[in-house]
PDB file of C-alpha atoms in Angstrom:
ATOM      1  CA  VAL N   1       6.161   2.533   7.211  1.00 97.00           C
ATOM      2  CA  PRO N   2       5.118   1.280   3.741  1.00 98.00           C
ATOM      3  CA  ILE N   3       1.601   2.718   3.757  1.00 98.00           C
ATOM      4  CA  ILE N   4       0.660   5.397   1.222  1.00 98.00           C
ATOM      5  CA  ALA N   5      -2.245   7.843   1.063  1.00 98.00           C
ATOM      6  CA  ALA N   6      -3.810   7.627  -2.395  1.00 97.00           C
ATOM      7  CA  ASN N   7      -3.265  10.484  -4.829  1.00 95.00           C
ATOM      8  CA  MET N   8      -6.926  11.467  -4.887  1.00 92.00           C
ATOM      9  CA  ASP N   9      -8.262  14.986  -4.363  1.00 89.00           C
ATOM     10  CA  THR N  10      -9.478  14.158  -0.886  1.00 91.00           C
ATOM     11  CA  THR N  11      -6.455  12.208   0.404  1.00 95.00           C
ATOM     12  CA  GLY N  12      -3.382  13.234  -1.598  1.00 96.00           C
ATOM     13  CA  THR N  13      -3.086  16.611   0.113  1.00 96.00           C
ATOM     14  CA  PHE N  14      -0.655  18.661   2.183  1.00 97.00           C
ATOM     15  CA  GLU N  15      -2.916  18.357   5.228  1.00 97.00           C
ATOM     16  CA  VAL N  16      -2.885  14.545   5.035  1.00 98.00           C
ATOM     17  CA  TYR N  17       0.904  14.629   4.533  1.00 98.00           C
ATOM     18  CA  ASP N  18       1.292  16.651   7.748  1.00 97.00           C
ATOM     19  CA  VAL N  19      -0.295  13.794   9.693  1.00 98.00           C
ATOM     20  CA  LEU N  20       1.154  10.773   7.897  1.00 98.00           C
ATOM     21  CA  SER N  21       4.720  12.082   7.801  1.00 98.00           C
ATOM     22  CA  LYS N  22       4.755  12.027  11.619  1.00 97.00           C
ATOM     23  CA  PHE N  23       4.366   8.248  11.340  1.00 98.00           C
ATOM     24  CA  LYS N  24       6.944   7.984   8.526  1.00 98.00           C
ATOM     25  CA  MET N  25       4.159   7.109   6.098  1.00 98.00           C
ATOM     26  CA  ILE N  26       3.991   8.401   2.525  1.00 98.00           C
ATOM     27  CA  THR N  27       1.463  10.730   0.888  1.00 98.00           C
ATOM     28  CA  CYS N  28       1.081  10.506  -2.874  1.00 98.00           C
ATOM     29  CA  PHE N  29       0.056  14.045  -3.811  1.00 98.00           C
ATOM     30  CA  ASN N  30      -2.746  14.430  -6.328  1.00 95.00           C
ATOM     31  CA  LYS N  31      -1.631  15.511  -9.780  1.00 92.00           C
ATOM     32  CA  PHE N  32      -3.647  18.721  -9.729  1.00 91.00           C
ATOM     33  CA  TYR N  33      -1.213  20.479  -7.404  1.00 94.00           C
ATOM     34  CA  SER N  34       0.704  23.104  -9.367  1.00 93.00           C
ATOM     35  CA  LEU N  35       4.260  24.345  -8.928  1.00 95.00           C
ATOM     36  CA  ARG N  36       2.803  27.430  -7.269  1.00 95.00           C
ATOM     37  CA  ASP N  37       1.052  25.272  -4.669  1.00 94.00           C
ATOM     38  CA  PHE N  38       4.387  23.737  -3.709  1.00 95.00           C
ATOM     39  CA  GLU N  39       6.151  27.094  -3.685  1.00 92.00           C
ATOM     40  CA  GLU N  40       3.528  28.549  -1.360  1.00 91.00           C
ATOM     41  CA  ARG N  41       4.074  25.554   0.915  1.00 86.00           C
ATOM     42  CA  ASP N  42       7.779  26.488   1.330  1.00 76.00           C
ATOM     43  CA  THR N  43       7.176  28.019   4.747  1.00 78.00           C
ATOM     44  CA  ASN N  44       6.591  24.484   6.047  1.00 84.00           C
ATOM     45  CA  PRO N  45       9.116  22.352   4.107  1.00 90.00           C
ATOM     46  CA  LEU N  46       8.243  18.882   2.847  1.00 95.00           C
ATOM     47  CA  ASP N  47      10.456  15.892   3.656  1.00 97.00           C
ATOM     48  CA  PRO N  48      11.256  14.188   0.301  1.00 97.00           C
ATOM     49  CA  ASN N  49      11.238  10.789   2.002  1.00 98.00           C
ATOM     50  CA  TYR N  50       7.514  10.968   2.682  1.00 98.00           C
ATOM     51  CA  PHE N  51       5.798  12.287  -0.438  1.00 98.00           C
ATOM     52  CA  MET N  52       5.347  11.341  -4.084  1.00 98.00           C
ATOM     53  CA  ILE N  53       4.760  13.666  -7.022  1.00 98.00           C
ATOM     54  CA  SER N  54       2.036  12.373  -9.359  1.00 97.00           C
ATOM     55  CA  THR N  55       1.921  12.901 -13.106  1.00 97.00           C
ATOM     56  CA  GLY N  56      -0.086  11.979 -16.160  1.00 96.00           C
ATOM     57  CA  ILE N  57       1.638  10.961 -19.395  1.00 96.00           C
ATOM     58  CA  ASN N  58       1.249  13.847 -21.851  1.00 96.00           C
ATOM     59  CA  GLU N  59       3.947  16.384 -22.694  1.00 96.00           C
ATOM     60  CA  GLN N  60       2.497  19.146 -20.519  1.00 96.00           C
ATOM     61  CA  ASN N  61       2.374  16.713 -17.599  1.00 96.00           C
ATOM     62  CA  PHE N  62       6.058  15.970 -18.141  1.00 97.00           C
ATOM     63  CA  CYS N  63       6.984  19.658 -18.155  1.00 97.00           C
ATOM     64  CA  ASN N  64       5.046  20.231 -14.934  1.00 96.00           C
ATOM     65  CA  LEU N  65       6.706  17.181 -13.377  1.00 97.00           C
ATOM     66  CA  CYS N  66      10.178  18.467 -14.191  1.00 97.00           C
ATOM     67  CA  ASP N  67       9.435  21.851 -12.628  1.00 97.00           C
ATOM     68  CA  ILE N  68       7.935  20.388  -9.458  1.00 97.00           C
ATOM     69  CA  VAL N  69      10.623  17.739  -8.911  1.00 97.00           C
ATOM     70  CA  GLU N  70      13.332  20.358  -9.305  1.00 96.00           C
ATOM     71  CA  ALA N  71      11.602  22.738  -6.881  1.00 95.00           C
ATOM     72  CA  THR N  72      10.785  20.134  -4.210  1.00 95.00           C
ATOM     73  CA  LYS N  73      13.834  17.842  -4.557  1.00 96.00           C
ATOM     74  CA  ALA N  74      11.352  14.977  -4.683  1.00 97.00           C
ATOM     75  CA  LYS N  75      12.651  11.407  -4.424  1.00 98.00           C
ATOM     76  CA  TRP N  76       9.434   9.640  -5.477  1.00 98.00           C
ATOM     77  CA  ILE N  77       7.583  10.025  -8.793  1.00 98.00           C
ATOM     78  CA  CYS N  78       4.229   8.345  -9.454  1.00 98.00           C
ATOM     79  CA  VAL N  79       3.213   7.925 -13.113  1.00 98.00           C
ATOM     80  CA  ASP N  80      -0.505   7.556 -12.582  1.00 95.00           C
ATOM     81  CA  VAL N  81      -3.118   6.549 -15.165  1.00 95.00           C
ATOM     82  CA  ALA N  82      -6.251   4.456 -14.797  1.00 91.00           C
ATOM     83  CA  ASN N  83      -5.109   2.073 -17.551  1.00 95.00           C
ATOM     84  CA  GLY N  84      -1.476   1.102 -17.122  1.00 96.00           C
ATOM     85  CA  TYR N  85      -1.654  -1.282 -20.098  1.00 97.00           C
ATOM     86  CA  MET N  86      -1.218   1.467 -22.686  1.00 96.00           C
ATOM     87  CA  HIS N  87       2.081   1.264 -24.557  1.00 94.00           C
ATOM     88  CA  ASN N  88       2.814   4.956 -24.073  1.00 96.00           C
ATOM     89  CA  VAL N  89       2.872   4.403 -20.302  1.00 97.00           C
ATOM     90  CA  VAL N  90       5.993   2.263 -20.760  1.00 97.00           C
ATOM     91  CA  THR N  91       7.675   4.787 -23.069  1.00 97.00           C
ATOM     92  CA  PHE N  92       6.794   7.672 -20.748  1.00 97.00           C
ATOM     93  CA  CYS N  93       8.289   5.834 -17.773  1.00 97.00           C
ATOM     94  CA  ASP N  94      11.469   5.180 -19.743  1.00 97.00           C
ATOM     95  CA  LYS N  95      11.643   8.930 -20.462  1.00 97.00           C
ATOM     96  CA  VAL N  96      11.137   9.792 -16.780  1.00 98.00           C
ATOM     97  CA  ARG N  97      13.890   7.338 -15.804  1.00 98.00           C
ATOM     98  CA  ALA N  98      16.313   8.919 -18.273  1.00 97.00           C
ATOM     99  CA  THR N  99      15.515  12.376 -16.867  1.00 98.00           C
ATOM    100  CA  PHE N 100      15.521  11.420 -13.181  1.00 98.00           C
ATOM    101  CA  PRO N 101      17.924   8.484 -12.831  1.00 97.00           C
ATOM    102  CA  ASP N 102      18.108   8.758  -9.028  1.00 97.00           C
ATOM    103  CA  CYS N 103      14.371   8.998  -8.299  1.00 98.00           C
ATOM    104  CA  ILE N 104      12.166   6.084  -7.242  1.00 98.00           C
ATOM    105  CA  ILE N 105       9.616   5.666 -10.039  1.00 98.00           C
ATOM    106  CA  VAL N 106       6.162   4.213  -9.405  1.00 98.00           C
ATOM    107  CA  ALA N 107       3.763   3.445 -12.272  1.00 98.00           C
ATOM    108  CA  GLY N 108       0.314   1.933 -12.721  1.00 88.00           C
ATOM    109  CA  ASN N 109      -2.350   0.809 -12.462  1.00 96.00           C
ATOM    110  CA  VAL N 110      -2.218  -2.795 -13.667  1.00 98.00           C
ATOM    111  CA  ALA N 111      -3.404  -6.087 -12.225  1.00 97.00           C
ATOM    112  CA  THR N 112      -1.451  -8.864 -13.958  1.00 97.00           C
ATOM    113  CA  ARG N 113       2.063 -10.272 -13.811  1.00 97.00           C
ATOM    114  CA  GLU N 114       2.911  -9.668 -17.475  1.00 97.00           C
ATOM    115  CA  MET N 115       2.396  -5.911 -17.340  1.00 98.00           C
ATOM    116  CA  VAL N 116       4.236  -5.631 -14.037  1.00 98.00           C
ATOM    117  CA  GLU N 117       7.240  -7.264 -15.654  1.00 98.00           C
ATOM    118  CA  GLU N 118       6.937  -5.058 -18.757  1.00 97.00           C
ATOM    119  CA  LEU N 119       6.960  -1.856 -16.706  1.00 98.00           C
ATOM    120  CA  ILE N 120       9.915  -2.937 -14.600  1.00 98.00           C
ATOM    121  CA  LEU N 121      12.052  -4.319 -17.432  1.00 97.00           C
ATOM    122  CA  ASN N 122      11.235  -1.947 -20.304  1.00 95.00           C
ATOM    123  CA  GLY N 123       9.813   1.074 -18.494  1.00 94.00           C
ATOM    124  CA  LYS N 124      12.630   0.905 -15.937  1.00 96.00           C
ATOM    125  CA  VAL N 125      10.108   1.363 -13.121  1.00 98.00           C
ATOM    126  CA  ASP N 126      11.035   0.532  -9.519  1.00 98.00           C
ATOM    127  CA  ILE N 127       7.531  -0.064  -8.147  1.00 98.00           C
ATOM    128  CA  VAL N 128       4.303  -0.987  -9.956  1.00 98.00           C
ATOM    129  CA  LYS N 129       0.924   0.089  -8.597  1.00 98.00           C
ATOM    130  CA  CYS N 130      -1.475  -2.855  -8.753  1.00 98.00           C
ATOM    131  CA  GLY N 131      -5.252  -2.776  -8.588  1.00 97.00           C
ATOM    132  CA  ILE N 132      -7.984  -2.431 -11.198  1.00 96.00           C
ATOM    133  CA  GLY N 133     -11.383  -1.692  -9.705  1.00 93.00           C
ATOM    134  CA  PRO N 134     -11.088  -2.628  -5.996  1.00 94.00           C
ATOM    135  CA  GLY N 135     -11.479   0.900  -4.607  1.00 90.00           C
ATOM    136  CA  SER N 136     -14.579   1.941  -2.663  1.00 86.00           C
ATOM    137  CA  ALA N 137     -15.240   4.803  -5.117  1.00 86.00           C
ATOM    138  CA  CYS N 138     -14.377   2.801  -8.262  1.00 88.00           C
ATOM    139  CA  LEU N 139     -16.909   1.517 -10.801  1.00 89.00           C
ATOM    140  CA  THR N 140     -14.465   0.147 -13.386  1.00 90.00           C
ATOM    141  CA  ARG N 141     -15.469  -3.485 -12.887  1.00 91.00           C
ATOM    142  CA  ARG N 142     -19.148  -2.659 -13.237  1.00 91.00           C
ATOM    143  CA  LYS N 143     -18.757  -0.351 -16.222  1.00 90.00           C
ATOM    144  CA  THR N 144     -16.096  -2.309 -18.128  1.00 92.00           C
ATOM    145  CA  GLY N 145     -16.001  -5.859 -16.782  1.00 94.00           C
ATOM    146  CA  VAL N 146     -12.250  -5.441 -16.276  1.00 94.00           C
ATOM    147  CA  GLY N 147     -10.432  -6.265 -13.050  1.00 94.00           C
ATOM    148  CA  VAL N 148      -8.824  -8.906 -10.869  1.00 96.00           C
ATOM    149  CA  PRO N 149      -9.840  -9.657  -7.247  1.00 96.00           C
ATOM    150  CA  GLN N 150      -7.386  -7.574  -5.267  1.00 98.00           C
ATOM    151  CA  LEU N 151      -5.723 -10.243  -3.123  1.00 97.00           C
ATOM    152  CA  SER N 152      -5.214 -12.436  -6.197  1.00 97.00           C
ATOM    153  CA  ALA N 153      -3.771  -9.451  -8.073  1.00 98.00           C
ATOM    154  CA  ILE N 154      -1.347  -8.719  -5.223  1.00 98.00           C
ATOM    155  CA  ILE N 155      -0.142 -12.330  -4.994  1.00 98.00           C
ATOM    156  CA  GLU N 156       0.393 -12.646  -8.757  1.00 98.00           C
ATOM    157  CA  CYS N 157       1.876  -9.188  -9.328  1.00 98.00           C
ATOM    158  CA  ALA N 158       4.213  -9.408  -6.338  1.00 98.00           C
ATOM    159  CA  ASP N 159       5.552 -12.717  -7.578  1.00 98.00           C
ATOM    160  CA  GLY N 160       6.221 -11.190 -11.001  1.00 98.00           C
ATOM    161  CA  ALA N 161       7.816  -8.022  -9.623  1.00 98.00           C
ATOM    162  CA  HIS N 162      10.067  -9.766  -7.129  1.00 98.00           C
ATOM    163  CA  GLY N 163      11.272 -12.116  -9.841  1.00 97.00           C
ATOM    164  CA  CYS N 164      12.682  -9.215 -11.847  1.00 96.00           C
ATOM    165  CA  GLY N 165      13.979  -7.008  -9.065  1.00 97.00           C
ATOM    166  CA  GLY N 166      10.996  -4.714  -8.574  1.00 98.00           C
ATOM    167  CA  MET N 167       8.286  -4.087  -6.001  1.00 98.00           C
ATOM    168  CA  ILE N 168       4.523  -3.469  -5.987  1.00 98.00           C
ATOM    169  CA  ILE N 169       1.976  -1.255  -4.290  1.00 98.00           C
ATOM    170  CA  GLY N 170      -1.362  -2.892  -3.532  1.00 98.00           C
ATOM    171  CA  ASP N 171      -3.734  -0.065  -4.430  1.00 98.00           C
ATOM    172  CA  GLY N 172      -7.336  -0.247  -3.235  1.00 94.00           C
ATOM    173  CA  GLY N 173      -9.668  -2.670  -1.506  1.00 95.00           C
ATOM    174  CA  ILE N 174      -8.797  -1.784   2.084  1.00 97.00           C
ATOM    175  CA  THR N 175     -11.895  -1.756   4.290  1.00 96.00           C
ATOM    176  CA  CYS N 176     -10.347  -2.423   7.719  1.00 96.00           C
ATOM    177  CA  PRO N 177      -6.953  -2.983   9.384  1.00 97.00           C
ATOM    178  CA  GLY N 178      -7.230  -6.717   8.700  1.00 97.00           C
ATOM    179  CA  ASP N 179      -7.231  -6.063   4.949  1.00 98.00           C
ATOM    180  CA  LEU N 180      -3.966  -4.163   5.336  1.00 98.00           C
ATOM    181  CA  ALA N 181      -2.378  -7.194   6.995  1.00 98.00           C
ATOM    182  CA  LYS N 182      -3.691  -9.500   4.245  1.00 98.00           C
ATOM    183  CA  ALA N 183      -2.254  -7.257   1.535  1.00 98.00           C
ATOM    184  CA  PHE N 184       1.195  -7.403   3.119  1.00 98.00           C
ATOM    185  CA  GLY N 185       0.763 -11.134   3.718  1.00 98.00           C
ATOM    186  CA  GLY N 186       0.014 -11.559   0.013  1.00 98.00           C
ATOM    187  CA  GLY N 187       3.339  -9.995  -0.909  1.00 98.00           C
ATOM    188  CA  ALA N 188       2.620  -6.276  -1.320  1.00 98.00           C
ATOM    189  CA  ASP N 189       5.682  -4.147  -0.553  1.00 98.00           C
ATOM    190  CA  PHE N 190       3.502  -1.064  -0.024  1.00 98.00           C
ATOM    191  CA  VAL N 191      -0.238  -0.560   0.398  1.00 98.00           C
ATOM    192  CA  MET N 192      -2.108   2.502  -0.863  1.00 98.00           C
ATOM    193  CA  ILE N 193      -5.247   3.599   0.986  1.00 98.00           C
ATOM    194  CA  GLY N 194      -7.941   6.003  -0.210  1.00 95.00           C
ATOM    195  CA  GLY N 195     -11.413   5.716   1.296  1.00 94.00           C
ATOM    196  CA  GLN N 196     -10.255   4.685   4.766  1.00 96.00           C
ATOM    197  CA  PHE N 197      -8.117   7.836   4.951  1.00 97.00           C
ATOM    198  CA  ALA N 198     -11.085  10.002   3.860  1.00 95.00           C
ATOM    199  CA  GLY N 199     -13.787  11.598   6.003  1.00 94.00           C
ATOM    200  CA  HIS N 200     -11.467  13.206   8.569  1.00 96.00           C
ATOM    201  CA  ASP N 201     -10.829  16.737   9.793  1.00 96.00           C
ATOM    202  CA  GLU N 202      -7.731  16.950   7.572  1.00 96.00           C
ATOM    203  CA  ASN N 203      -9.539  15.964   4.368  1.00 94.00           C
ATOM    204  CA  PRO N 204     -10.852  18.860   2.244  1.00 91.00           C
ATOM    205  CA  GLY N 205     -14.531  19.731   2.061  1.00 88.00           C
ATOM    206  CA  GLU N 206     -17.184  20.816   4.485  1.00 88.00           C
ATOM    207  CA  ILE N 207     -18.842  18.458   6.944  1.00 91.00           C
ATOM    208  CA  GLN N 208     -22.402  17.740   5.833  1.00 90.00           C
ATOM    209  CA  GLU N 209     -25.126  16.753   8.261  1.00 91.00           C
ATOM    210  CA  ILE N 210     -27.971  14.524   7.039  1.00 90.00           C
ATOM    211  CA  ASP N 211     -30.620  13.157   9.430  1.00 90.00           C
ATOM    212  CA  GLY N 212     -28.359  13.902  12.364  1.00 91.00           C
ATOM    213  CA  LYS N 213     -25.345  12.069  10.893  1.00 92.00           C
ATOM    214  CA  LYS N 214     -22.182  13.810   9.697  1.00 94.00           C
ATOM    215  CA  PHE N 215     -20.456  13.077   6.377  1.00 90.00           C
ATOM    216  CA  LYS N 216     -17.683  14.266   4.087  1.00 89.00           C
ATOM    217  CA  LEU N 217     -17.506  13.685   0.331  1.00 83.00           C
ATOM    218  CA  PHE N 218     -15.115  11.209  -1.287  1.00 80.00           C
ATOM    219  CA  TYR N 219     -15.035  10.483  -5.015  1.00 72.00           C
ATOM    220  CA  GLY N 220     -13.183   8.443  -7.597  1.00 65.00           C
ATOM    221  CA  MET N 221     -10.821  10.318  -9.902  1.00 68.00           C
ATOM    222  CA  SER N 222     -12.548   8.806 -12.962  1.00 65.00           C
ATOM    223  CA  SER N 223     -15.968   9.904 -11.713  1.00 64.00           C
ATOM    224  CA  GLU N 224     -18.145  12.465 -13.433  1.00 63.00           C
ATOM    225  CA  HIS N 225     -17.744  14.687 -10.355  1.00 59.00           C
ATOM    226  CA  ALA N 226     -13.926  14.692 -10.717  1.00 62.00           C
ATOM    227  CA  MET N 227     -14.081  15.211 -14.491  1.00 63.00           C
ATOM    228  CA  ASN N 228     -16.397  18.183 -14.124  1.00 70.00           C
ATOM    229  CA  LYS N 229     -14.198  19.672 -11.397  1.00 66.00           C
ATOM    230  CA  HIS N 230     -10.870  19.370 -13.214  1.00 62.00           C
ATOM    231  CA  TYR N 231     -11.758  19.329 -16.911  1.00 65.00           C
ATOM    232  CA  GLY N 232     -15.077  21.155 -17.024  1.00 65.00           C
ATOM    233  CA  LYS N 233     -17.057  18.175 -18.303  1.00 61.00           C
ATOM    234  CA  MET N 234     -17.174  14.421 -18.759  1.00 59.00           C
ATOM    235  CA  ALA N 235     -16.126  13.566 -22.334  1.00 71.00           C
ATOM    236  CA  ASN N 236     -19.100  12.173 -24.255  1.00 74.00           C
ATOM    237  CA  TYR N 237     -17.149   9.151 -25.536  1.00 68.00           C
ATOM    238  CA  ARG N 238     -16.580   7.716 -22.079  1.00 66.00           C
ATOM    239  CA  SER N 239     -18.487   6.481 -19.045  1.00 69.00           C
ATOM    240  CA  SER N 240     -18.028   7.502 -15.432  1.00 70.00           C
ATOM    241  CA  GLU N 241     -15.888   4.834 -13.767  1.00 72.00           C
ATOM    242  CA  GLY N 242     -16.052   6.350 -10.305  1.00 70.00           C
ATOM    243  CA  ARG N 243     -18.702   7.437  -7.875  1.00 75.00           C
ATOM    244  CA  LEU N 244     -19.346  10.143  -5.340  1.00 80.00           C
ATOM    245  CA  VAL N 245     -19.539   8.712  -1.809  1.00 83.00           C
ATOM    246  CA  LYS N 246     -20.678  10.248   1.466  1.00 88.00           C
ATOM    247  CA  VAL N 247     -18.097   8.995   3.991  1.00 90.00           C
ATOM    248  CA  PRO N 248     -19.129   9.093   7.663  1.00 92.00           C
ATOM    249  CA  TYR N 249     -17.208  11.838   9.464  1.00 95.00           C
ATOM    250  CA  LYS N 250     -14.393  10.245  11.503  1.00 96.00           C
ATOM    251  CA  GLY N 251     -12.683  13.085  13.376  1.00 97.00           C
ATOM    252  CA  PRO N 252      -8.856  13.373  13.439  1.00 98.00           C
ATOM    253  CA  LEU N 253      -6.937  11.302  10.872  1.00 98.00           C
ATOM    254  CA  GLU N 254      -4.361  10.377  13.517  1.00 98.00           C
ATOM    255  CA  VAL N 255      -6.940   8.202  15.317  1.00 98.00           C
ATOM    256  CA  THR N 256      -7.520   6.110  12.179  1.00 98.00           C
ATOM    257  CA  VAL N 257      -3.781   5.851  11.486  1.00 98.00           C
ATOM    258  CA  ARG N 258      -3.083   4.568  15.001  1.00 98.00           C
ATOM    259  CA  ASP N 259      -5.894   2.018  14.680  1.00 98.00           C
ATOM    260  CA  TYR N 260      -4.445   0.659  11.431  1.00 98.00           C
ATOM    261  CA  LEU N 261      -0.888   0.545  12.734  1.00 98.00           C
ATOM    262  CA  GLY N 262      -2.040  -1.181  15.925  1.00 98.00           C
ATOM    263  CA  GLY N 263      -3.889  -3.827  13.924  1.00 98.00           C
ATOM    264  CA  LEU N 264      -0.855  -4.386  11.720  1.00 98.00           C
ATOM    265  CA  ARG N 265       1.475  -4.786  14.712  1.00 98.00           C
ATOM    266  CA  SER N 266      -0.873  -7.298  16.286  1.00 98.00           C
ATOM    267  CA  ALA N 267      -1.119  -9.242  13.003  1.00 98.00           C
ATOM    268  CA  CYS N 268       2.686  -9.482  12.941  1.00 98.00           C
ATOM    269  CA  ALA N 269       2.638 -10.785  16.523  1.00 98.00           C
ATOM    270  CA  TYR N 270       0.000 -13.431  15.736  1.00 98.00           C
ATOM    271  CA  ILE N 271       1.942 -14.821  12.760  1.00 98.00           C
ATOM    272  CA  ASN N 272       5.387 -14.286  14.341  1.00 98.00           C
ATOM    273  CA  ALA N 273       6.625 -11.896  11.657  1.00 98.00           C
ATOM    274  CA  HIS N 274       9.375  -9.678  13.080  1.00 97.00           C
ATOM    275  CA  LYS N 275       9.178  -7.247  10.151  1.00 96.00           C
ATOM    276  CA  ILE N 276       6.515  -6.353   7.579  1.00 97.00           C
ATOM    277  CA  LYS N 277       8.679  -7.794   4.809  1.00 95.00           C
ATOM    278  CA  HIS N 278       8.624 -11.172   6.601  1.00 97.00           C
ATOM    279  CA  MET N 279       4.814 -11.359   6.561  1.00 98.00           C
ATOM    280  CA  PRO N 280       4.412 -13.284   3.260  1.00 98.00           C
ATOM    281  CA  LYS N 281       6.652 -16.077   4.593  1.00 97.00           C
ATOM    282  CA  CYS N 282       4.515 -16.313   7.730  1.00 98.00           C
ATOM    283  CA  THR N 283       1.100 -16.193   6.043  1.00 98.00           C
ATOM    284  CA  THR N 284      -1.278 -18.959   4.959  1.00 97.00           C
ATOM    285  CA  PHE N 285      -4.563 -17.993   3.302  1.00 97.00           C
ATOM    286  CA  LEU N 286      -7.794 -19.934   3.744  1.00 95.00           C
ATOM    287  CA  LEU N 287     -10.911 -19.427   1.632  1.00 93.00           C
ATOM    288  CA  VAL N 288     -13.915 -18.735   3.885  1.00 92.00           C
ATOM    289  CA  ASN N 289     -17.534 -17.773   3.355  1.00 92.00           C
ATOM    290  CA  GLN N 290     -17.834 -15.938   6.653  1.00 89.00           C
ATOM    291  CA  GLN N 291     -15.026 -14.242   8.532  1.00 88.00           C
ATOM    292  CA  LEU N 292     -16.844 -12.601  11.444  1.00 89.00           C
ATOM    293  CA  ASN N 293     -19.386 -13.762  13.997  1.00 90.00           C
ATOM    294  CA  THR N 294     -22.184 -11.263  13.389  1.00 89.00           C
ATOM    295  CA  HIS N 295     -24.735 -12.714  15.830  1.00 90.00           C
ATOM    296  CA  PHE N 296     -24.975  -9.397  17.680  1.00 90.00           C
ATOM    297  CA  GLY N 297     -24.596  -7.249  14.574  1.00 79.00           C
ATOM    298  CA  LYS N 298     -21.552  -5.732  12.931  1.00 63.00           C
TER     299      LYS N 298
END
């Protein structure tokens, strides 16, 4: 099932993997897991079909990646940076491909056709992660003015990727099961979900109760909270491009997963798509200013 849990602290975890792998869905592990974390997990082996190893693009990141891939026999590698337009992303991906010729390599994030094609053709990437700023915990568009509306990005990037033999992941912007169907209808080969997979029993962190309502924390990986946690401080030359969000507590993750899969199946039935990969051929988009009848509230 081409749905991926985002490689964020709160969703790219072993606990989330344990749930999603039952549904043959993929978990992209956050890049702060060490080799020791994976070795300690050995008592409950990971299925290489259903997880990705994330990495940054410096030399230490590459060394860690090599150790972890060798130890876990990983099939999927995710080269993950906020700005996939940097030239050294392409050269790093080329290096990863030379080292791991049989692995599926994912890289991003970008939001335009030209960079998708560059990563596939010159970085030798299989799948490009597309989305700049659509995430619920992302402030990139506000802080930088950079970004492309997510459905438009998916349509354009998918067209570019498919034209040169690659695929894309639509990363971010999912607020409900209907958005998942629209992403696939727009041409996404995979969809990555963060905030909607947060706030459950399996996500890390304590449940907080405020005014009788229960919450769990969810935060962007470019937020000041994440920088302080992983690097000790937010560098003074940059701005926080993520935020800390209190997500309403949702109970077991499996309930949310079943809701999303049920909505996706029904969408396929409505448009007569026998497989997810047929959805773009069966989809017509209309621009609307109101999707729901909210007469009795949301």
